[in-house]
Structure formats: C-alpha cells, structure tokens
mmCIF file with all atom_site columns, C-alpha atoms in Angstrom:
data_model
loop_
_atom_site.group_PDB
_atom_site.id
_atom_site.type_symbol
_atom_site.label_atom_id
_atom_site.label_alt_id
_atom_site.label_comp_id
_atom_site.label_asym_id
_atom_site.label_entity_id
_atom_site.label_seq_id
_atom_site.pdbx_PDB_ins_code
_atom_site.Cartn_x
_atom_site.Cartn_y
_atom_site.Cartn_z
_atom_site.occupancy
_atom_site.B_iso_or_equiv
_atom_site.pdbx_formal_charge
_atom_site.auth_seq_id
_atom_site.auth_comp_id
_atom_site.auth_asym_id
_atom_site.auth_atom_id
_atom_site.pdbx_PDB_model_num
ATOM 1   C CA . MET A 1 1   ? 84.830  85.362  -0.196 1.00 41.00 ? 1   MET A CA 1
ATOM 2   C CA . ASP A 1 2   ? 86.767  87.522  -1.726 1.00 51.00 ? 2   ASP A CA 1
ATOM 3   C CA . GLU A 1 3   ? 88.363  90.774  -1.093 1.00 69.00 ? 3   GLU A CA 1
ATOM 4   C CA . MET A 1 4   ? 86.390  93.464  -2.409 1.00 82.00 ? 4   MET A CA 1
ATOM 5   C CA . ASP A 1 5   ? 88.800  95.594  -4.902 1.00 88.00 ? 5   ASP A CA 1
ATOM 6   C CA . PRO A 1 6   ? 89.716  98.776  -3.790 1.00 89.00 ? 6   PRO A CA 1
ATOM 7   C CA . PHE A 1 7   ? 87.644  100.880 -6.301 1.00 92.00 ? 7   PHE A CA 1
ATOM 8   C CA . GLU A 1 8   ? 84.637  99.236  -5.605 1.00 93.00 ? 8   GLU A CA 1
ATOM 9   C CA . ALA A 1 9   ? 85.515  99.225  -1.859 1.00 94.00 ? 9   ALA A CA 1
ATOM 10  C CA . ARG A 1 10  ? 85.875  104.250 -2.501 1.00 94.00 ? 10  ARG A CA 1
ATOM 11  C CA . LEU A 1 11  ? 83.095  104.026 -4.608 1.00 95.00 ? 11  LEU A CA 1
ATOM 12  C CA . LEU A 1 12  ? 80.629  102.227 -2.679 1.00 96.00 ? 12  LEU A CA 1
ATOM 13  C CA . PHE A 1 13  ? 82.012  104.169 0.545  1.00 97.00 ? 13  PHE A CA 1
ATOM 14  C CA . GLY A 1 14  ? 81.412  106.966 -1.269 1.00 96.00 ? 14  GLY A CA 1
ATOM 15  C CA . ASN A 1 15  ? 77.926  106.804 -1.937 1.00 96.00 ? 15  ASN A CA 1
ATOM 16  C CA . MET A 1 16  ? 78.079  106.038 2.002  1.00 96.00 ? 16  MET A CA 1
ATOM 17  C CA . LEU A 1 17  ? 79.793  108.946 2.723  1.00 97.00 ? 17  LEU A CA 1
ATOM 18  C CA . ASP A 1 18  ? 77.299  111.118 0.096  1.00 95.00 ? 18  ASP A CA 1
ATOM 19  C CA . ASN A 1 19  ? 74.011  109.623 2.020  1.00 94.00 ? 19  ASN A CA 1
ATOM 20  C CA . LEU A 1 20  ? 75.922  110.258 5.387  1.00 94.00 ? 20  LEU A CA 1
ATOM 21  C CA . THR A 1 21  ? 74.110  112.434 7.921  1.00 90.00 ? 21  THR A CA 1
ATOM 22  C CA . GLY A 1 22  ? 74.037  113.235 11.660 1.00 87.00 ? 22  GLY A CA 1
ATOM 23  C CA . ALA A 1 23  ? 71.782  110.494 12.311 1.00 87.00 ? 23  ALA A CA 1
ATOM 24  C CA . GLN A 1 24  ? 73.591  107.729 14.710 1.00 87.00 ? 24  GLN A CA 1
ATOM 25  C CA . PRO A 1 25  ? 72.341  104.400 12.255 1.00 89.00 ? 25  PRO A CA 1
ATOM 26  C CA . THR A 1 26  ? 74.017  106.242 9.222  1.00 93.00 ? 26  THR A CA 1
ATOM 27  C CA . ILE A 1 27  ? 77.078  106.874 11.337 1.00 93.00 ? 27  ILE A CA 1
ATOM 28  C CA . ASP A 1 28  ? 77.346  103.362 12.254 1.00 93.00 ? 28  ASP A CA 1
ATOM 29  C CA . ARG A 1 29  ? 77.033  102.317 8.563  1.00 95.00 ? 29  ARG A CA 1
ATOM 30  C CA . VAL A 1 30  ? 79.772  104.205 7.534  1.00 97.00 ? 30  VAL A CA 1
ATOM 31  C CA . SER A 1 31  ? 82.178  103.211 10.277 1.00 96.00 ? 31  SER A CA 1
ATOM 32  C CA . GLY A 1 32  ? 81.500  99.918  10.395 1.00 95.00 ? 32  GLY A CA 1
ATOM 33  C CA . PHE A 1 33  ? 82.202  99.644  6.377  1.00 96.00 ? 33  PHE A CA 1
ATOM 34  C CA . ALA A 1 34  ? 85.503  101.190 7.133  1.00 96.00 ? 34  ALA A CA 1
ATOM 35  C CA . LEU A 1 35  ? 86.351  98.898  9.831  1.00 95.00 ? 35  LEU A CA 1
ATOM 36  C CA . LYS A 1 36  ? 85.546  96.209  8.234  1.00 94.00 ? 36  LYS A CA 1
ATOM 37  C CA . HIS A 1 37  ? 87.839  97.020  5.045  1.00 95.00 ? 37  HIS A CA 1
ATOM 38  C CA . THR A 1 38  ? 90.965  98.078  7.255  1.00 95.00 ? 38  THR A CA 1
ATOM 39  C CA . ALA A 1 39  ? 92.768  96.518  4.624  1.00 94.00 ? 39  ALA A CA 1
ATOM 40  C CA . MET A 1 40  ? 92.056  99.243  2.565  1.00 95.00 ? 40  MET A CA 1
ATOM 41  C CA . ALA A 1 41  ? 91.875  102.328 5.559  1.00 96.00 ? 41  ALA A CA 1
ATOM 42  C CA . ASP A 1 42  ? 94.547  104.417 3.478  1.00 95.00 ? 42  ASP A CA 1
ATOM 43  C CA . ASP A 1 43  ? 91.824  104.410 0.683  1.00 96.00 ? 43  ASP A CA 1
ATOM 44  C CA . LEU A 1 44  ? 88.717  104.821 2.402  1.00 97.00 ? 44  LEU A CA 1
ATOM 45  C CA . LEU A 1 45  ? 90.280  107.749 4.580  1.00 97.00 ? 45  LEU A CA 1
ATOM 46  C CA . ASP A 1 46  ? 91.322  109.567 1.657  1.00 96.00 ? 46  ASP A CA 1
ATOM 47  C CA . CYS A 1 47  ? 87.643  109.401 0.268  1.00 97.00 ? 47  CYS A CA 1
ATOM 48  C CA . ILE A 1 48  ? 86.875  110.852 3.833  1.00 97.00 ? 48  ILE A CA 1
ATOM 49  C CA . THR A 1 49  ? 89.344  113.938 3.475  1.00 96.00 ? 49  THR A CA 1
ATOM 50  C CA . ASP A 1 50  ? 88.152  114.665 -0.214 1.00 96.00 ? 50  ASP A CA 1
ATOM 51  C CA . LYS A 1 51  ? 84.378  115.201 0.898  1.00 96.00 ? 51  LYS A CA 1
ATOM 52  C CA . LEU A 1 52  ? 85.297  116.568 3.825  1.00 96.00 ? 52  LEU A CA 1
ATOM 53  C CA . ASP A 1 53  ? 86.614  119.536 1.036  1.00 91.00 ? 53  ASP A CA 1
ATOM 54  C CA . LYS A 1 54  ? 83.273  119.564 -0.702 1.00 94.00 ? 54  LYS A CA 1
ATOM 55  C CA . LEU A 1 55  ? 80.700  119.667 2.180  1.00 95.00 ? 55  LEU A CA 1
ATOM 56  C CA . GLN A 1 56  ? 79.250  123.354 3.309  1.00 93.00 ? 56  GLN A CA 1
ATOM 57  C CA . VAL A 1 57  ? 80.936  123.868 6.743  1.00 92.00 ? 57  VAL A CA 1
ATOM 58  C CA . PRO A 1 58  ? 77.970  122.663 9.129  1.00 88.00 ? 58  PRO A CA 1
ATOM 59  C CA . PRO A 1 59  ? 77.661  118.802 8.134  1.00 92.00 ? 59  PRO A CA 1
ATOM 60  C CA . ARG A 1 60  ? 81.528  118.172 7.825  1.00 95.00 ? 60  ARG A CA 1
ATOM 61  C CA . LEU A 1 61  ? 80.896  117.638 11.588 1.00 94.00 ? 61  LEU A CA 1
ATOM 62  C CA . ASN A 1 62  ? 79.290  114.724 10.391 1.00 95.00 ? 62  ASN A CA 1
ATOM 63  C CA . LEU A 1 63  ? 82.702  113.479 8.852  1.00 97.00 ? 63  LEU A CA 1
ATOM 64  C CA . LEU A 1 64  ? 84.298  113.940 12.595 1.00 97.00 ? 64  LEU A CA 1
ATOM 65  C CA . PHE A 1 65  ? 81.773  112.213 13.721 1.00 95.00 ? 65  PHE A CA 1
ATOM 66  C CA . VAL A 1 66  ? 82.774  109.226 11.614 1.00 97.00 ? 66  VAL A CA 1
ATOM 67  C CA . ILE A 1 67  ? 85.953  109.074 12.308 1.00 98.00 ? 67  ILE A CA 1
ATOM 68  C CA . ASP A 1 68  ? 85.233  109.147 16.305 1.00 96.00 ? 68  ASP A CA 1
ATOM 69  C CA . ALA A 1 69  ? 83.433  106.097 15.477 1.00 94.00 ? 69  ALA A CA 1
ATOM 70  C CA . ILE A 1 70  ? 86.043  104.456 13.884 1.00 97.00 ? 70  ILE A CA 1
ATOM 71  C CA . LEU A 1 71  ? 88.542  105.496 16.191 1.00 96.00 ? 71  LEU A CA 1
ATOM 72  C CA . LEU A 1 72  ? 86.982  104.322 19.706 1.00 91.00 ? 72  LEU A CA 1
ATOM 73  C CA . ALA A 1 73  ? 85.767  100.890 17.635 1.00 92.00 ? 73  ALA A CA 1
ATOM 74  C CA . ALA A 1 74  ? 89.354  100.472 16.750 1.00 93.00 ? 74  ALA A CA 1
ATOM 75  C CA . ASN A 1 75  ? 91.126  100.902 19.987 1.00 89.00 ? 75  ASN A CA 1
ATOM 76  C CA . ARG A 1 76  ? 88.595  98.756  21.625 1.00 86.00 ? 76  ARG A CA 1
ATOM 77  C CA . SER A 1 77  ? 89.845  96.140  19.622 1.00 87.00 ? 77  SER A CA 1
ATOM 78  C CA . SER A 1 78  ? 93.239  97.153  20.033 1.00 84.00 ? 78  SER A CA 1
ATOM 79  C CA . SER A 1 79  ? 93.736  98.262  16.530 1.00 89.00 ? 79  SER A CA 1
ATOM 80  C CA . GLN A 1 80  ? 96.056  101.157 16.149 1.00 93.00 ? 80  GLN A CA 1
ATOM 81  C CA . THR A 1 81  ? 95.612  100.985 11.879 1.00 95.00 ? 81  THR A CA 1
ATOM 82  C CA . TRP A 1 82  ? 93.153  103.738 11.998 1.00 96.00 ? 82  TRP A CA 1
ATOM 83  C CA . ALA A 1 83  ? 94.785  105.960 15.022 1.00 96.00 ? 83  ALA A CA 1
ATOM 84  C CA . ASP A 1 84  ? 97.936  105.396 13.212 1.00 96.00 ? 84  ASP A CA 1
ATOM 85  C CA . LEU A 1 85  ? 96.680  107.054 9.593  1.00 97.00 ? 85  LEU A CA 1
ATOM 86  C CA . ILE A 1 86  ? 94.226  109.408 10.956 1.00 97.00 ? 86  ILE A CA 1
ATOM 87  C CA . LYS A 1 87  ? 96.946  111.431 13.272 1.00 96.00 ? 87  LYS A CA 1
ATOM 88  C CA . LYS A 1 88  ? 98.557  112.407 10.438 1.00 95.00 ? 88  LYS A CA 1
ATOM 89  C CA . ASN A 1 89  ? 95.918  115.315 9.222  1.00 96.00 ? 89  ASN A CA 1
ATOM 90  C CA . ILE A 1 90  ? 93.474  114.832 12.678 1.00 98.00 ? 90  ILE A CA 1
ATOM 91  C CA . VAL A 1 91  ? 94.933  119.330 13.435 1.00 97.00 ? 91  VAL A CA 1
ATOM 92  C CA . ALA A 1 92  ? 93.614  119.948 10.123 1.00 97.00 ? 92  ALA A CA 1
ATOM 93  C CA . THR A 1 93  ? 91.081  117.972 10.092 1.00 97.00 ? 93  THR A CA 1
ATOM 94  C CA . VAL A 1 94  ? 89.403  119.664 12.758 1.00 97.00 ? 94  VAL A CA 1
ATOM 95  C CA . THR A 1 95  ? 90.112  122.691 11.351 1.00 97.00 ? 95  THR A CA 1
ATOM 96  C CA . ALA A 1 96  ? 88.354  122.246 8.598  1.00 97.00 ? 96  ALA A CA 1
ATOM 97  C CA . VAL A 1 97  ? 85.366  121.422 11.013 1.00 96.00 ? 97  VAL A CA 1
ATOM 98  C CA . ILE A 1 98  ? 85.752  124.571 12.993 1.00 95.00 ? 98  ILE A CA 1
ATOM 99  C CA . PRO A 1 99  ? 86.726  127.188 10.651 1.00 94.00 ? 99  PRO A CA 1
ATOM 100 C CA . GLU A 1 100 ? 86.219  130.678 11.860 1.00 91.00 ? 100 GLU A CA 1
ATOM 101 C CA . THR A 1 101 ? 82.486  131.340 10.058 1.00 90.00 ? 101 THR A CA 1
ATOM 102 C CA . PRO A 1 102 ? 79.330  131.167 11.769 1.00 86.00 ? 102 PRO A CA 1
ATOM 103 C CA . GLY A 1 103 ? 78.626  127.659 10.573 1.00 85.00 ? 103 GLY A CA 1
ATOM 104 C CA . GLY A 1 104 ? 82.287  126.801 12.090 1.00 90.00 ? 104 GLY A CA 1
ATOM 105 C CA . ASP A 1 105 ? 81.241  128.428 15.796 1.00 88.00 ? 105 ASP A CA 1
ATOM 106 C CA . SER A 1 106 ? 78.397  126.245 15.711 1.00 84.00 ? 106 SER A CA 1
ATOM 107 C CA . ASN A 1 107 ? 80.721  122.882 15.324 1.00 89.00 ? 107 ASN A CA 1
ATOM 108 C CA . VAL A 1 108 ? 82.856  124.005 18.072 1.00 90.00 ? 108 VAL A CA 1
ATOM 109 C CA . PRO A 1 109 ? 80.933  122.321 21.303 1.00 88.00 ? 109 PRO A CA 1
ATOM 110 C CA . GLN A 1 110 ? 80.520  119.548 19.619 1.00 88.00 ? 110 GLN A CA 1
ATOM 111 C CA . VAL A 1 111 ? 83.973  119.089 18.115 1.00 93.00 ? 111 VAL A CA 1
ATOM 112 C CA . ARG A 1 112 ? 85.445  119.682 21.693 1.00 91.00 ? 112 ARG A CA 1
ATOM 113 C CA . LYS A 1 113 ? 83.205  117.315 23.086 1.00 87.00 ? 113 LYS A CA 1
ATOM 114 C CA . VAL A 1 114 ? 84.466  114.424 20.777 1.00 92.00 ? 114 VAL A CA 1
ATOM 115 C CA . VAL A 1 115 ? 88.088  115.607 20.906 1.00 92.00 ? 115 VAL A CA 1
ATOM 116 C CA . SER A 1 116 ? 87.754  115.490 25.328 1.00 88.00 ? 116 SER A CA 1
ATOM 117 C CA . GLY A 1 117 ? 86.706  111.795 24.827 1.00 87.00 ? 117 GLY A CA 1
ATOM 118 C CA . TRP A 1 118 ? 89.848  111.334 22.532 1.00 91.00 ? 118 TRP A CA 1
ATOM 119 C CA . LYS A 1 119 ? 91.799  112.584 25.227 1.00 89.00 ? 119 LYS A CA 1
ATOM 120 C CA . ARG A 1 120 ? 89.790  110.248 28.143 1.00 84.00 ? 120 ARG A CA 1
ATOM 121 C CA . LYS A 1 121 ? 90.542  106.883 25.823 1.00 85.00 ? 121 LYS A CA 1
ATOM 122 C CA . SER A 1 122 ? 94.025  108.078 24.775 1.00 88.00 ? 122 SER A CA 1
ATOM 123 C CA . ILE A 1 123 ? 93.738  107.703 21.312 1.00 93.00 ? 123 ILE A CA 1
ATOM 124 C CA . PHE A 1 124 ? 96.431  109.703 20.300 1.00 95.00 ? 124 PHE A CA 1
ATOM 125 C CA . ASP A 1 125 ? 99.850  110.707 22.343 1.00 93.00 ? 125 ASP A CA 1
ATOM 126 C CA . LYS A 1 126 ? 100.231 114.031 23.997 1.00 91.00 ? 126 LYS A CA 1
ATOM 127 C CA . GLY A 1 127 ? 101.652 115.898 21.330 1.00 94.00 ? 127 GLY A CA 1
ATOM 128 C CA . VAL A 1 128 ? 98.891  115.682 19.305 1.00 95.00 ? 128 VAL A CA 1
ATOM 129 C CA . MET A 1 129 ? 96.468  116.181 22.002 1.00 94.00 ? 129 MET A CA 1
ATOM 130 C CA . GLU A 1 130 ? 98.451  119.408 23.205 1.00 93.00 ? 130 GLU A CA 1
ATOM 131 C CA . ASN A 1 131 ? 97.934  120.292 19.541 1.00 95.00 ? 131 ASN A CA 1
ATOM 132 C CA . LEU A 1 132 ? 94.458  119.746 19.021 1.00 95.00 ? 132 LEU A CA 1
ATOM 133 C CA . ASP A 1 133 ? 93.787  121.708 22.781 1.00 92.00 ? 133 ASP A CA 1
ATOM 134 C CA . LYS A 1 134 ? 95.677  124.472 21.486 1.00 92.00 ? 134 LYS A CA 1
ATOM 135 C CA . LEU A 1 135 ? 93.519  124.627 18.569 1.00 94.00 ? 135 LEU A CA 1
ATOM 136 C CA . LEU A 1 136 ? 90.272  124.319 20.377 1.00 92.00 ? 136 LEU A CA 1
ATOM 137 C CA . SER A 1 137 ? 91.581  126.957 22.998 1.00 87.00 ? 137 SER A CA 1
ATOM 138 C CA . LYS A 1 138 ? 91.662  129.651 20.411 1.00 85.00 ? 138 LYS A CA 1
ATOM 139 C CA . ARG A 1 139 ? 87.976  128.824 19.675 1.00 84.00 ? 139 ARG A CA 1
ATOM 140 C CA . SER A 1 140 ? 84.466  130.184 21.303 1.00 71.00 ? 140 SER A CA 1
ATOM 141 C CA . GLY A 1 141 ? 81.397  128.845 19.702 1.00 59.00 ? 141 GLY A CA 1
ATOM 142 C CA . GLY A 1 142 ? 78.003  127.763 20.465 1.00 54.00 ? 142 GLY A CA 1
ATOM 143 C CA . ALA A 1 143 ? 74.262  128.522 20.643 1.00 49.00 ? 143 ALA A CA 1
ATOM 144 C CA . SER A 1 144 ? 73.902  132.120 19.883 1.00 46.00 ? 144 SER A CA 1
ATOM 145 C CA . SER A 1 145 ? 75.468  130.676 16.410 1.00 48.00 ? 145 SER A CA 1
ATOM 146 C CA . GLU A 1 146 ? 72.462  128.278 15.388 1.00 50.00 ? 146 GLU A CA 1
ATOM 147 C CA . SER A 1 147 ? 69.549  131.196 16.071 1.00 45.00 ? 147 SER A CA 1
ATOM 148 C CA . GLY A 1 148 ? 69.814  131.270 11.819 1.00 50.00 ? 148 GLY A CA 1
ATOM 149 C CA . MET A 1 149 ? 68.365  127.526 11.775 1.00 54.00 ? 149 MET A CA 1
ATOM 150 C CA . ARG A 1 150 ? 65.473  126.440 10.636 1.00 62.00 ? 150 ARG A CA 1
ATOM 151 C CA . HIS A 1 151 ? 62.808  124.680 13.097 1.00 60.00 ? 151 HIS A CA 1
ATOM 152 C CA . GLU A 1 152 ? 63.266  121.510 11.377 1.00 67.00 ? 152 GLU A CA 1
ATOM 153 C CA . ASP A 1 153 ? 66.404  121.510 11.393 1.00 63.00 ? 153 ASP A CA 1
ATOM 154 C CA . ILE A 1 154 ? 67.105  122.593 14.969 1.00 60.00 ? 154 ILE A CA 1
ATOM 155 C CA . LEU A 1 155 ? 64.820  119.993 16.080 1.00 64.00 ? 155 LEU A CA 1
ATOM 156 C CA . LYS A 1 156 ? 66.888  117.009 13.948 1.00 63.00 ? 156 LYS A CA 1
ATOM 157 C CA . ARG A 1 157 ? 70.076  118.255 15.729 1.00 63.00 ? 157 ARG A CA 1
ATOM 158 C CA . ILE A 1 158 ? 68.657  118.400 19.240 1.00 63.00 ? 158 ILE A CA 1
ATOM 159 C CA . GLU A 1 159 ? 67.446  114.641 19.100 1.00 66.00 ? 159 GLU A CA 1
ATOM 160 C CA . GLU A 1 160 ? 71.039  113.389 16.653 1.00 66.00 ? 160 GLU A CA 1
ATOM 161 C CA . ASP A 1 161 ? 72.788  115.164 19.899 1.00 67.00 ? 161 ASP A CA 1
ATOM 162 C CA . ARG A 1 162 ? 71.224  113.382 22.550 1.00 67.00 ? 162 ARG A CA 1
ATOM 163 C CA . GLU A 1 163 ? 71.578  110.444 20.847 1.00 66.00 ? 163 GLU A CA 1
ATOM 164 C CA . ARG A 1 164 ? 75.264  110.504 20.313 1.00 63.00 ? 164 ARG A CA 1
ATOM 165 C CA . HIS A 1 165 ? 75.378  111.997 23.973 1.00 64.00 ? 165 HIS A CA 1
ATOM 166 C CA . LYS A 1 166 ? 73.986  108.900 25.172 1.00 64.00 ? 166 LYS A CA 1
ATOM 167 C CA . ARG A 1 167 ? 76.398  106.625 22.860 1.00 63.00 ? 167 ARG A CA 1
ATOM 168 C CA . HIS A 1 168 ? 79.424  108.118 24.093 1.00 62.00 ? 168 HIS A CA 1
ATOM 169 C CA . LYS A 1 169 ? 77.835  107.194 27.826 1.00 62.00 ? 169 LYS A CA 1
ATOM 170 C CA . GLU A 1 170 ? 77.646  103.936 26.943 1.00 60.00 ? 170 GLU A CA 1
ATOM 171 C CA . ASP A 1 171 ? 80.996  104.060 25.251 1.00 62.00 ? 171 ASP A CA 1
ATOM 172 C CA . VAL A 1 172 ? 82.057  105.389 28.945 1.00 58.00 ? 172 VAL A CA 1
ATOM 173 C CA . TRP A 1 173 ? 80.782  102.141 30.706 1.00 60.00 ? 173 TRP A CA 1
ATOM 174 C CA . ILE A 1 174 ? 82.639  99.649  28.920 1.00 60.00 ? 174 ILE A CA 1
ATOM 175 C CA . ARG A 1 175 ? 85.651  97.557  30.120 1.00 60.00 ? 175 ARG A CA 1
ATOM 176 C CA . PRO A 1 176 ? 87.573  94.716  28.647 1.00 58.00 ? 176 PRO A CA 1
ATOM 177 C CA . ALA A 1 177 ? 86.357  91.433  28.671 1.00 60.00 ? 177 ALA A CA 1
ATOM 178 C CA . GLY A 1 178 ? 88.190  89.634  31.277 1.00 65.00 ? 178 GLY A CA 1
ATOM 179 C CA . GLU A 1 179 ? 89.238  92.153  33.636 1.00 65.00 ? 179 GLU A CA 1
ATOM 180 C CA . LEU A 1 180 ? 90.327  91.142  37.001 1.00 68.00 ? 180 LEU A CA 1
ATOM 181 C CA . PRO A 1 181 ? 87.672  92.371  39.909 1.00 71.00 ? 181 PRO A CA 1
ATOM 182 C CA . GLY A 1 182 ? 89.103  96.044  41.006 1.00 72.00 ? 182 GLY A CA 1
ATOM 183 C CA . SER A 1 183 ? 91.254  96.879  38.169 1.00 68.00 ? 183 SER A CA 1
ATOM 184 C CA . GLU A 1 184 ? 89.082  100.022 37.175 1.00 62.00 ? 184 GLU A CA 1
ATOM 185 C CA . LEU A 1 185 ? 89.154  101.453 40.436 1.00 66.00 ? 185 LEU A CA 1
ATOM 186 C CA . GLU A 1 186 ? 92.780  100.667 40.459 1.00 69.00 ? 186 GLU A CA 1
ATOM 187 C CA . LEU A 1 187 ? 92.948  102.052 37.009 1.00 58.00 ? 187 LEU A CA 1
ATOM 188 C CA . TYR A 1 188 ? 91.322  105.543 38.406 1.00 58.00 ? 188 TYR A CA 1
ATOM 189 C CA . TRP A 1 189 ? 93.075  105.184 41.406 1.00 64.00 ? 189 TRP A CA 1
ATOM 190 C CA . GLU A 1 190 ? 97.185  105.399 39.699 1.00 58.00 ? 190 GLU A CA 1
ATOM 191 C CA . THR A 1 191 ? 95.826  107.693 37.233 1.00 53.00 ? 191 THR A CA 1
ATOM 192 C CA . ALA A 1 192 ? 93.819  110.004 38.550 1.00 58.00 ? 192 ALA A CA 1
ATOM 193 C CA . SER A 1 193 ? 95.799  113.348 39.167 1.00 58.00 ? 193 SER A CA 1
ATOM 194 C CA . ASP A 1 194 ? 95.270  116.939 40.628 1.00 66.00 ? 194 ASP A CA 1
ATOM 195 C CA . PHE A 1 195 ? 91.916  118.952 38.823 1.00 69.00 ? 195 PHE A CA 1
ATOM 196 C CA . ASN A 1 196 ? 93.708  120.994 36.613 1.00 65.00 ? 196 ASN A CA 1
ATOM 197 C CA . ASP A 1 197 ? 93.204  122.877 33.142 1.00 69.00 ? 197 ASP A CA 1
ATOM 198 C CA . ALA A 1 198 ? 91.858  119.309 30.894 1.00 62.00 ? 198 ALA A CA 1
ATOM 199 C CA . ASP A 1 199 ? 89.484  119.330 33.790 1.00 67.00 ? 199 ASP A CA 1
ATOM 200 C CA . TRP A 1 200 ? 88.784  122.875 33.409 1.00 74.00 ? 200 TRP A CA 1
ATOM 201 C CA . GLN A 1 201 ? 88.200  122.102 29.611 1.00 68.00 ? 201 GLN A CA 1
ATOM 202 C CA . ASP A 1 202 ? 85.518  119.089 30.297 1.00 68.00 ? 202 ASP A CA 1
ATOM 203 C CA . ILE A 1 203 ? 83.935  121.527 32.003 1.00 77.00 ? 203 ILE A CA 1
ATOM 204 C CA . THR A 1 204 ? 83.212  124.035 29.509 1.00 76.00 ? 204 THR A CA 1
ATOM 205 C CA . VAL A 1 205 ? 82.503  121.723 27.429 1.00 70.00 ? 205 VAL A CA 1
ATOM 206 C CA . GLU A 1 206 ? 79.191  120.515 29.105 1.00 72.00 ? 206 GLU A CA 1
ATOM 207 C CA . ASN A 1 207 ? 78.482  123.817 29.995 1.00 77.00 ? 207 ASN A CA 1
ATOM 208 C CA . GLU A 1 208 ? 78.516  124.883 26.501 1.00 73.00 ? 208 GLU A CA 1
ATOM 209 C CA . GLU A 1 209 ? 76.523  121.752 25.343 1.00 68.00 ? 209 GLU A CA 1
ATOM 210 C CA . TYR A 1 210 ? 73.796  122.705 28.466 1.00 72.00 ? 210 TYR A CA 1
ATOM 211 C CA . GLN A 1 211 ? 73.670  126.044 27.084 1.00 76.00 ? 211 GLN A CA 1
ATOM 212 C CA . GLN A 1 212 ? 73.158  125.339 23.482 1.00 70.00 ? 212 GLN A CA 1
ATOM 213 C CA . GLU A 1 213 ? 70.769  122.583 24.018 1.00 70.00 ? 213 GLU A CA 1
ATOM 214 C CA . ARG A 1 214 ? 68.851  125.486 26.313 1.00 74.00 ? 214 ARG A CA 1
ATOM 215 C CA . HIS A 1 215 ? 69.265  128.319 23.430 1.00 70.00 ? 215 HIS A CA 1
ATOM 216 C CA . LEU A 1 216 ? 67.825  125.884 20.748 1.00 67.00 ? 216 LEU A CA 1
ATOM 217 C CA . ALA A 1 217 ? 64.682  124.711 22.955 1.00 69.00 ? 217 ALA A CA 1
ATOM 218 C CA . GLU A 1 218 ? 63.998  128.275 23.147 1.00 74.00 ? 218 GLU A CA 1
ATOM 219 C CA . ILE A 1 219 ? 64.241  129.202 19.446 1.00 68.00 ? 219 ILE A CA 1
ATOM 220 C CA . VAL A 1 220 ? 61.956  126.052 19.094 1.00 64.00 ? 220 VAL A CA 1
ATOM 221 C CA . LYS A 1 221 ? 59.521  127.723 22.095 1.00 70.00 ? 221 LYS A CA 1
ATOM 222 C CA . ARG A 1 222 ? 59.596  130.867 20.723 1.00 72.00 ? 222 ARG A CA 1
ATOM 223 C CA . SER A 1 223 ? 58.775  129.424 16.898 1.00 65.00 ? 223 SER A CA 1
ATOM 224 C CA . ILE A 1 224 ? 55.759  127.188 17.992 1.00 63.00 ? 224 ILE A CA 1
#
C-alpha cells in the first residue's frame, strides 16, 4: 500500500480534529491515525497547533488528550519521534489550554492529571517538567467554574472523565513484554524517593478531581 501524501494526510487529519470530542473513542481514533503516520509527525502536529488556536477554550482540552494519548502510546513502543517534536512547544500548548479565564480554570484539574502522568512515565526531561510544574503551580481551578454549564454538558463531561480515568489507571498497570519476575518491585524500590513536592501535587490533583466530580454531581442533582 502506497504511503499517503502529506497533503492528503493533513486534510484527513484536519477533518478528524473537526469532529473530535472528549469521548475516548474519538481521541483513540485521532491519536491512532497520528501514530500510524509518524513519518508525517511534523505536518500532523502543525494541524493540532492550528486547531488549538481556532477553538474556544474548553474544547482545547480534548486536543491535549490527543497529545497525551500519542505520547503514552509512543512511550510504550519506545519511540521518541513524537515526544521530541511535542516537547519543543509543550509549555505553550498547555498555556493555551489553561488561559486565565473561567474556561481555562475548568481545564486546570484535568491538565494537572495529564502532566502528572507524563512525570510518572518520564515522557519529558526534567527541565520540561519543571517548566510545566511552575506553570501549573500558579494556577487554581476546578469545580466552581463549571456552574454555568448546561445540564447535558455536565453529564457528558462526568462520563468522559470517568472513562479517561479508567484508561489512565489501565495504562499504569501495563508492563513491558518479557519483563523478569520482580522487576517492577525492584524498579519501585530503586526509584522511590522521600515524600516531596511532587507527591503533594499528585494529592492535589486527586483532591481537585474528587471535588470537581462532587460539585458537578450537586449541580446535576439541583437541576433535576
């Protein structure tokens, strides 16, 4: 089968981004296309960046979920192509997803969770992660900014967040094929550190996610 030309790839990928939602199947479809055509990663990443600039703030989060899915899948296959490209502008990308607006505030808890996953998987080098941590440390955000959402949108976001959370938990459990017995325990033993600021951040992410779901559930309950 002949390789798709860059123009055709950009056109198809752009159409897929136009139909992207927060539902996991659409995220998987878009990220799967990107991974299948890694040879055109530059062109496809440009499509994501262009789309990011055109979207309203809340749905920009879906593009970050696509980037996250690409990075995690590439990491599992030990490919650095996507990570090397994405890291060049990842701070600017995250900044665009969480501008200092109500929509940006509502995206902060999920972005913290995504960034925490990158740190856990060592997707980016220490310098990049420090810049992301610095960016997020300046931001508050969470459930209170969701109060203006429509009832249907609240229910949709709750369901999408639950599905995404389940996928991330599954990803944590994935271990390399052919790994020797005890290797996972040995890894944790060697890499575990004293309780530090990163652990506090993980706790903050989990607490904010819990508070957000609780607040959204209360909004739904009052609207019934």
